[in-house]
Coordinates of C-alpha atoms and ligand atoms in Angstrom, one line a residue:
M1 CA -30.6 30.5 -24.3
P2 CA -30.0 27.1 -22.3
A3 CA -28.8 28.5 -18.6
P4 CA -25.5 29.4 -18.0
S5 CA -24.8 25.0 -16.3
S6 CA -21.8 25.0 -13.2
P7 CA -18.1 23.1 -14.7
L8 CA -18.4 19.6 -14.7
K9 CA -16.7 17.8 -11.8
A10 CA -15.0 14.2 -12.4
V11 CA -17.5 11.9 -10.5
R12 CA -17.5 11.7 -6.1
G13 CA -13.9 8.8 -5.1
T14 CA -12.1 9.8 -8.1
R15 CA -9.4 12.1 -9.3
D16 CA -7.2 12.6 -12.2
L17 CA -3.5 12.9 -12.4
L18 CA -1.8 15.6 -13.5
P19 CA 1.5 15.8 -14.4
L20 CA 3.5 16.4 -11.6
E21 CA 2.0 14.0 -9.6
T22 CA 2.1 11.5 -13.0
A23 CA 5.6 10.9 -12.4
L24 CA 5.9 9.0 -9.8
W25 CA 3.0 7.2 -10.3
N26 CA 5.3 5.8 -13.3
R27 CA 7.9 5.3 -11.3
I28 CA 6.0 2.9 -8.8
E29 CA 5.5 1.3 -11.9
Q30 CA 7.9 0.8 -14.2
T31 CA 10.6 -0.3 -10.7
A32 CA 7.4 -3.1 -10.7
R33 CA 7.5 -3.4 -13.5
S34 CA 11.9 -4.0 -13.8
V35 CA 11.5 -5.4 -10.0
F36 CA 9.2 -8.4 -10.7
A37 CA 10.5 -9.1 -14.1
R38 CA 13.9 -10.5 -11.9
Y39 CA 11.4 -12.8 -10.0
G40 CA 10.3 -14.6 -13.5
F41 CA 6.6 -12.5 -13.6
G42 CA 5.2 -11.6 -16.9
E43 CA 1.7 -9.2 -17.9
I44 CA -1.4 -10.6 -18.0
R45 CA -4.1 -7.5 -18.7
T46 CA -7.6 -8.4 -19.0
P47 CA -11.2 -6.7 -19.1
I48 CA -12.4 -3.6 -16.8
F49 CA -15.3 -5.5 -16.8
E50 CA -16.7 -8.6 -16.0
A51 CA -19.7 -11.6 -15.9
T52 CA -20.8 -10.7 -12.2
E53 CA -21.4 -14.0 -11.5
L54 CA -17.3 -14.1 -11.5
F55 CA -17.2 -11.8 -8.3
A56 CA -20.0 -14.0 -7.0
R57 CA -18.4 -16.6 -7.1
G58 CA -14.7 -16.0 -7.0
V59 CA -15.5 -13.1 -4.1
G60 CA -17.7 -14.0 -2.0
E61 CA -21.1 -13.1 -1.6
E62 CA -20.9 -11.8 2.5
T63 CA -17.9 -10.0 1.7
D64 CA -18.2 -6.0 1.7
I65 CA -17.0 -6.1 -1.6
V66 CA -19.4 -8.2 -3.5
S67 CA -22.9 -7.0 -0.8
K68 CA -22.0 -3.6 -1.5
E69 CA -19.9 -2.3 -3.5
M70 CA -19.4 -3.0 -7.4
Y71 CA -21.2 -1.2 -9.4
A72 CA -23.2 -3.2 -11.5
W73 CA -25.5 -2.6 -14.1
E74 CA -27.9 -4.5 -16.7
D75 CA -26.8 -5.3 -19.9
R76 CA -29.0 -4.9 -22.1
A77 CA -28.3 -7.8 -25.5
R78 CA -27.9 -5.6 -28.7
A79 CA -28.8 -9.0 -30.6
Q80 CA -31.2 -12.1 -30.7
S81 CA -28.0 -14.2 -30.7
E82 CA -27.3 -12.4 -26.8
K83 CA -28.6 -12.1 -23.4
A84 CA -28.8 -9.5 -21.7
Q85 CA -26.8 -9.8 -18.1
S86 CA -25.4 -8.3 -15.5
L87 CA -22.5 -6.7 -15.7
T88 CA -19.7 -5.7 -12.4
L89 CA -16.7 -2.9 -13.5
R90 CA -14.2 -5.5 -11.2
P91 CA -13.8 -4.9 -7.9
E92 CA -10.2 -6.8 -7.7
K93 CA -8.3 -9.1 -10.6
T94 CA -7.1 -12.0 -8.6
A95 CA -10.8 -13.5 -9.7
G96 CA -10.2 -12.3 -13.5
V97 CA -6.7 -13.1 -13.5
V98 CA -8.1 -17.3 -12.4
R99 CA -11.0 -16.9 -15.0
A100 CA -8.3 -15.9 -17.5
Y101 CA -6.6 -19.6 -16.6
I102 CA -9.0 -21.1 -16.9
E103 CA -10.6 -19.8 -20.3
H104 CA -6.8 -20.0 -22.3
R105 CA -5.9 -23.3 -20.3
L106 CA -3.2 -22.3 -18.8
D107 CA -2.4 -25.3 -16.4
E108 CA -1.7 -27.1 -19.6
S109 CA 1.9 -26.4 -19.2
G110 CA 1.4 -27.5 -16.5
M111 CA 4.2 -24.9 -15.3
L112 CA 4.4 -22.5 -12.5
Q113 CA 2.3 -19.4 -14.3
K114 CA 3.6 -15.6 -12.5
L115 CA 1.5 -12.9 -13.9
F116 CA 1.2 -9.7 -12.7
Y117 CA -1.4 -7.1 -13.2
I118 CA -1.1 -2.2 -13.0
G119 CA -5.1 -1.4 -13.0
P120 CA -7.9 0.8 -12.0
Q121 CA -10.0 -1.0 -9.7
F122 CA -13.3 -0.4 -9.0
R123 CA -15.1 -0.3 -6.1
R124 CA -18.6 2.0 -4.6
E125 CA -17.2 2.6 -0.2
R126 CA -16.8 5.8 1.4
P127 CA -14.6 7.9 0.0
Q128 CA -11.9 9.5 1.7
R129 CA -8.1 10.2 2.0
G130 CA -6.6 6.3 0.0
R131 CA -9.2 5.3 -0.4
Y132 CA -11.5 6.3 -3.8
R133 CA -14.4 4.1 -5.7
Q134 CA -11.3 4.1 -8.4
F135 CA -8.4 2.9 -8.1
W136 CA -5.0 1.9 -8.7
Q137 CA -3.2 -1.6 -8.4
I138 CA -0.5 -3.3 -8.6
G139 CA -0.6 -7.5 -8.1
A140 CA 0.8 -10.7 -9.4
E141 CA 0.3 -14.3 -8.8
V142 CA 1.9 -17.3 -8.9
L143 CA -0.5 -20.2 -9.6
G144 CA -0.8 -23.2 -11.7
P145 CA -0.6 -27.1 -11.0
A146 CA -0.3 -28.9 -7.9
W147 CA 2.4 -31.4 -9.5
S148 CA 4.2 -27.1 -10.7
G149 CA 4.8 -26.5 -6.7
A150 CA 2.0 -23.5 -7.3
D151 CA 1.7 -24.7 -2.9
S152 CA 5.1 -24.9 -1.7
A153 CA 5.8 -22.8 1.7
L154 CA 8.7 -21.0 -1.4
R155 CA 6.0 -19.6 -3.5
D156 CA 4.1 -17.7 -0.4
A157 CA 8.7 -17.1 0.7
E158 CA 9.4 -15.8 -2.6
V159 CA 5.9 -13.5 -3.3
L160 CA 6.3 -12.0 0.3
E161 CA 10.6 -11.7 0.0
M162 CA 9.7 -10.0 -3.6
L163 CA 7.7 -6.9 -2.4
A164 CA 10.3 -5.9 0.3
T165 CA 12.6 -5.8 -2.3
F166 CA 10.0 -4.3 -4.1
L167 CA 8.9 -1.8 -1.2
D168 CA 13.1 -1.3 -0.3
E169 CA 14.0 -0.3 -4.0
L170 CA 10.9 2.0 -4.3
G171 CA 12.7 4.0 -1.0
V172 CA 9.4 3.5 0.5
K173 CA 10.5 3.7 4.2
G174 CA 9.2 2.0 7.8
W175 CA 7.0 -0.7 5.6
K176 CA 6.0 -3.7 8.7
L177 CA 5.0 -7.0 7.2
E178 CA 2.1 -9.3 8.8
I179 CA 1.0 -12.6 8.4
N180 CA -1.3 -15.2 9.6
S181 CA -2.0 -18.8 8.2
V182 CA -6.0 -19.1 7.7
G183 CA -6.1 -22.9 7.7
S184 CA -6.6 -25.4 4.6
S185 CA -10.2 -25.0 3.4
T186 CA -10.6 -28.7 6.4
D187 CA -9.2 -26.0 8.6
R188 CA -10.9 -22.3 8.5
P189 CA -15.0 -24.2 8.5
R190 CA -14.2 -25.8 11.7
Y191 CA -12.6 -22.7 13.7
V192 CA -15.4 -20.6 11.3
A193 CA -17.9 -22.7 13.6
A194 CA -16.0 -21.7 16.8
L195 CA -16.2 -18.7 16.0
R196 CA -19.8 -18.9 15.8
E197 CA -20.5 -20.7 19.4
A198 CA -17.7 -18.4 20.8
L199 CA -19.6 -15.1 19.1
E200 CA -23.4 -15.9 20.5
P201 CA -23.0 -15.4 23.9
V202 CA -21.0 -12.2 23.7
K203 CA -22.0 -10.1 20.5
A204 CA -25.0 -8.7 22.1
R205 CA -22.4 -6.6 24.2
M206 CA -20.3 -5.9 20.2
C207 CA -21.2 -2.9 18.0
E208 CA -23.0 -3.9 15.5
N209 CA -21.1 -4.6 12.5
C210 CA -19.5 -7.5 14.7
Q211 CA -23.4 -8.3 15.6
R212 CA -24.5 -8.7 12.2
R213 CA -20.9 -10.3 11.2
A214 CA -21.1 -12.8 13.9
D215 CA -23.8 -14.2 11.4
T216 CA -23.2 -13.9 8.0
N217 CA -19.0 -14.1 8.8
P218 CA -17.5 -14.6 12.0
L219 CA -14.4 -14.1 10.0
R220 CA -15.0 -10.2 9.7
V221 CA -15.5 -10.0 13.1
L222 CA -11.5 -10.1 13.9
D223 CA -11.5 -7.4 11.4
C224 CA -12.6 -4.6 13.6
K225 CA -11.2 -1.7 15.3
E226 CA -13.9 -0.4 17.4
P227 CA -11.6 0.3 20.9
Q228 CA -14.7 -1.6 22.9
D229 CA -15.1 -3.8 21.1
Q230 CA -11.0 -5.1 21.3
A231 CA -10.9 -7.0 24.8
T232 CA -14.0 -9.2 23.4
I233 CA -12.3 -10.2 20.4
E234 CA -8.7 -10.5 21.9
A235 CA -10.9 -13.6 24.0
L236 CA -12.6 -15.4 20.6
P237 CA -10.5 -18.4 19.7
K238 CA -7.2 -17.6 18.0
I239 CA -6.8 -20.1 14.0
A240 CA -3.3 -21.2 14.6
D241 CA -5.6 -23.7 17.6
F242 CA -7.0 -25.1 14.2
L243 CA -4.5 -25.3 11.9
D244 CA -4.0 -28.9 10.8
D245 CA 0.0 -30.6 10.9
A246 CA 0.2 -29.8 7.3
S247 CA -1.0 -26.3 7.7
R248 CA 0.9 -25.8 10.7
E249 CA 3.9 -26.8 8.7
H250 CA 3.3 -24.8 5.7
F251 CA 3.5 -22.0 8.0
A252 CA 7.1 -22.3 10.0
Q253 CA 8.0 -23.3 6.4
V254 CA 6.8 -20.1 5.3
K255 CA 8.4 -18.5 8.3
A256 CA 11.8 -20.1 8.4
A257 CA 12.4 -19.0 4.4
L258 CA 11.4 -15.3 5.2
D259 CA 14.5 -15.8 7.8
A260 CA 16.1 -16.8 5.8
C261 CA 15.7 -14.6 3.8
G262 CA 15.8 -11.8 5.9
V263 CA 13.1 -10.4 5.5
A264 CA 11.3 -9.2 8.7
Y265 CA 7.9 -10.0 10.3
T266 CA 5.5 -10.4 13.2
V267 CA 3.1 -13.0 13.1
N268 CA -1.4 -11.3 13.5
P269 CA -3.7 -13.3 15.0
R270 CA -7.0 -12.1 13.1
L271 CA -5.0 -12.0 9.7
V272 CA -8.1 -13.1 8.1
R273 CA -8.9 -10.3 5.7
G274 CA -12.3 -10.0 3.8
L275 CA -12.5 -12.3 1.4
D276 CA -14.2 -15.9 1.3
Y277 CA -11.2 -17.4 -1.1
Y278 CA -7.8 -17.4 1.5
T279 CA -6.2 -20.4 2.2
R280 CA -3.2 -20.4 4.1
T281 CA -0.6 -17.4 4.2
T282 CA -2.3 -14.2 4.5
F283 CA -0.4 -10.9 5.5
E284 CA -0.4 -7.4 5.2
F285 CA 2.0 -4.4 5.2
T286 CA 2.0 -1.2 6.1
V287 CA 3.8 1.3 7.2
A288 CA 3.6 3.5 10.6
D289 CA 3.2 7.0 8.7
G290 CA -0.4 8.4 9.9
R291 CA 0.4 12.3 8.2
G292 CA 0.5 9.8 4.2
L293 CA -2.3 7.9 5.4
G294 CA -4.0 7.9 8.9
T295 CA -5.9 4.9 9.6
Q296 CA -5.8 3.6 5.6
N297 CA -2.3 2.6 6.9
A298 CA -2.8 -1.2 5.2
L299 CA -0.5 -0.5 1.9
L300 CA -1.1 -4.0 0.4
G301 CA -2.3 -7.0 1.2
G302 CA -3.1 -10.9 -0.3
G303 CA -2.4 -14.5 0.3
R304 CA -2.8 -18.1 -0.6
Y305 CA -6.3 -19.2 -2.2
D306 CA -5.2 -22.8 -2.6
G307 CA -9.5 -23.2 -3.5
L308 CA -9.7 -20.5 -6.5
S309 CA -9.7 -21.7 -9.5
E310 CA -12.0 -25.6 -8.5
M311 CA -14.2 -22.5 -6.8
L312 CA -14.8 -20.5 -10.9
G313 CA -15.4 -24.4 -12.3
G314 CA -11.6 -24.4 -13.4
P315 CA -8.7 -27.4 -12.9
K316 CA -6.6 -27.2 -8.9
A317 CA -4.6 -25.4 -9.2
P318 CA -2.9 -23.5 -5.8
G319 CA -1.7 -20.4 -5.7
I320 CA -1.0 -16.4 -3.9
G321 CA -1.2 -13.9 -5.5
F322 CA -1.1 -10.1 -3.8
A323 CA -2.5 -6.4 -4.4
I324 CA -0.7 -3.7 -3.3
G325 CA -3.1 0.5 -3.4
E326 CA -0.4 2.4 -6.0
D327 CA -3.0 5.4 -5.1
R328 CA -1.8 4.4 -0.9
L329 CA 1.7 4.0 -2.1
I330 CA 1.8 7.4 -3.5
L331 CA 0.5 9.2 -0.5
T332 CA 3.0 7.7 1.7
L333 CA 6.0 8.6 -0.9
Q334 CA 5.2 11.6 -0.6
A335 CA 4.6 12.4 2.4
Q336 CA 7.7 10.5 3.0
A337 CA 9.3 12.6 -0.1
A338 CA 8.2 15.8 2.0
N339 CA 9.7 14.5 5.8
A340 CA 12.3 13.9 4.6
A341 CA 13.0 17.9 2.9
E342 CA 11.5 19.1 6.8
K343 CA 15.5 17.8 7.8
K344 CA 16.7 20.1 6.3
L345 CA 20.2 21.8 6.4
D346 CA 22.5 22.3 8.9
A347 CA 23.0 26.1 7.7
F348 CA 22.0 28.3 4.4
V349 CA 25.4 31.0 4.6
A350 CA 24.5 34.1 3.2
P351 CA 27.0 36.5 1.7
I352 CA 25.8 40.2 1.7
G353 CA 27.4 41.8 -1.4
V354 CA 28.8 40.0 -4.5
A355 CA 32.6 40.8 -3.1
Q356 CA 31.9 38.4 0.2
N357 CA 31.4 34.9 -1.9
A358 CA 34.2 33.9 -2.6
A359 CA 34.9 34.6 1.3
A360 CA 31.0 32.7 2.2
L361 CA 32.2 30.1 -0.3
A362 CA 35.5 29.3 2.5
L363 CA 34.1 29.8 5.7
A364 CA 31.1 27.0 3.2
Q365 CA 34.2 25.2 3.2
E366 CA 35.1 24.8 6.4
L367 CA 31.9 24.3 6.9
R368 CA 31.5 21.5 5.3
R369 CA 34.3 19.5 5.9
A370 CA 33.4 19.7 9.2
G371 CA 30.8 18.1 8.9
L372 CA 27.5 21.0 8.7
S373 CA 25.4 20.4 5.8
I374 CA 25.7 23.2 4.0
E375 CA 24.3 26.1 1.1
V376 CA 25.7 28.8 -0.5
G377 CA 23.5 32.1 -1.3
D378 CA 24.8 34.7 -3.8
G379 CA 25.6 37.7 -2.3
A380 CA 23.7 39.1 -5.2
F381 CA 20.8 38.1 -3.5
R382 CA 18.6 40.6 -2.4
L383 CA 18.3 40.1 2.6
K384 CA 14.7 39.2 1.5
K385 CA 15.7 36.6 -1.7
S386 CA 18.7 35.6 1.1
F387 CA 16.2 35.0 3.7
D388 CA 13.1 32.9 2.0
A389 CA 16.0 30.6 0.0
A390 CA 17.4 29.8 3.5
D391 CA 14.4 29.4 5.7
K392 CA 13.2 26.5 2.9
L393 CA 16.6 25.0 3.0
A394 CA 18.1 25.2 6.1
R395 CA 17.9 25.2 10.0
R396 CA 19.4 28.1 9.8
M397 CA 21.4 31.5 7.9
V398 CA 24.9 33.0 8.4
I399 CA 25.4 35.7 7.7
L400 CA 28.4 37.7 6.0
G401 CA 28.1 40.7 5.7
E402 CA 32.0 43.0 6.0
D403 CA 32.0 43.5 9.2
E404 CA 31.7 39.7 9.5
V405 CA 34.6 39.3 7.9
S406 CA 37.0 41.6 8.9
S407 CA 35.6 41.3 12.7
G408 CA 35.6 37.2 12.6
I409 CA 31.9 37.5 14.9
L410 CA 29.6 35.8 12.4
T411 CA 25.7 36.1 12.5
V412 CA 23.9 33.6 13.4
K413 CA 19.6 33.1 12.8
D414 CA 17.9 31.0 13.9
F415 CA 15.0 29.5 12.1
S416 CA 12.8 27.9 15.0
A417 CA 13.9 29.7 17.5
G418 CA 12.7 32.7 16.2
E419 CA 16.5 34.0 17.6
Q420 CA 19.1 36.1 15.9
T421 CA 23.2 35.9 17.8
K422 CA 26.5 36.8 17.8
V423 CA 29.1 33.2 16.7
A424 CA 32.5 34.5 17.4
R425 CA 34.1 32.6 13.7
G426 CA 35.6 29.9 16.2
D427 CA 32.8 28.8 17.0
L428 CA 30.5 28.5 14.8
A429 CA 30.9 25.0 13.6
E430 CA 30.0 23.8 16.9
A431 CA 27.5 26.5 17.8
L432 CA 25.4 24.9 13.8
R433 CA 25.8 21.4 15.3
R434 CA 23.4 22.1 18.4
Ligands
LIG501 P1 -8.4 -5.7 -0.8 O1 -8.6 -5.9 -2.4 O2 -8.5 -5.4 -0.6 O3 -7.1 -6.6 -0.3 O4 -7.2 -4.1 -1.1 C1 -5.4 -4.9 -1.5 C2 -5.6 -2.9 -1.6 O5 -5.9 -2.0 -2.3 C3 -5.3 -2.6 0.5 O6 -4.2 -2.8 1.3 C4 -4.3 -1.1 0.0 O7 -4.0 -0.4 -0.5 C5 -5.7 -1.0 -1.8 N1 -7.5 -0.8 -1.9 C6 -8.7 -1.2 -1.7 N2 -9.7 -0.1 -1.2 C7 -9.3 0.4 -2.3 C8 -9.9 1.3 -2.0 N3 -11.3 1.6 -2.3 N4 -9.2 2.6 -2.8 C9 -8.0 2.5 -2.8 N5 -7.0 2.0 -2.2 C10 -7.3 0.4 -1.5

């Protein structure tokens, strides 16, 4: 008989989502569908795998994604009519959507295409909280021929305003929007050349990653988080000084439209993002919730990619898109819900014996009318059960037994201080408010 083997587990960086959790996933996806529909988006589903060349051309050979994170394999030909080819599990979706736009001649309608998607992506990254090898993105792309208005700053602002609405409707608290402009396809090379030149004399004292990127992809140096490199990076040339008049005007229009919609943002001149195809507006939404995401605090990112279609052999089709990290959205909502649960009720009123139930309800009524948040127990509970329930729900417990009712002196247990005190009924509301 073969030796019993240990049970198999999900592959590193992948995981199962079980019913308790999938309820939240579904809520997020339903909210996305409902919000995006209101902005005129329709769903697109593209294959999970594509030709490796699509990502090499569309995302860029020098990006981390293409150079080290892709799940690619040589797919054998099964028939004479087939050719062996290199295939890749999609690491992102924009390249696939633009490929589909070109393949299905979506430009022919002359209309703006507003497409959204929900699905898994695959990157061989180092797994950690908020970073997986199979992860989910909810994203959207707005693209079309230039005469459809696809390059208008209005579209950038519309997408950002839609994202703000989506996060607000989901109840994500404390999100922040950072924006930047990385310029047109002519501004960017001038900036990259200036960056390369400025890095030459200083790169030797930077971290290993920066040294490599200074040669291969100098823009990525701006992403470096190493504390000792920050002063050097701050002193490097800024992209804003390299924008031509048209890009500068475009960025000003994006900001003006966001101001008109009351969407708050900060301009982060270092926000260039990792992928090669970005032009002009780039953006990122983060949450300052250390418990939820730690260092992986980017909830979503995106930007404009006016030259991508042409890079993939298609017609000119300016566009803008974003991808939300759904896994990170889940972690954020879970952490924020836990924080909210910590904001406990002011008190739990625990009657001792069923005979005190009516008095307990009357006391709760009095305290609630005084503006306090109160839960009432049940005199049928044993004291231990009341204690446990009170500890979960409230900051304090008010014990109401026969003695307390007759004397008007109540026993108040404060869970965080671990103290028990006697309080006169008339002073109770004030004591609970403290
Ligand atoms: P990107 O496609 O790299 O621009 O990423 C867009 C968003 O997807 C990020 O802001 C993250 O929220 C999310 N994301 C990217 N990579 C991962 C990953 N390995 N695991 C989980 N979420 C990710």
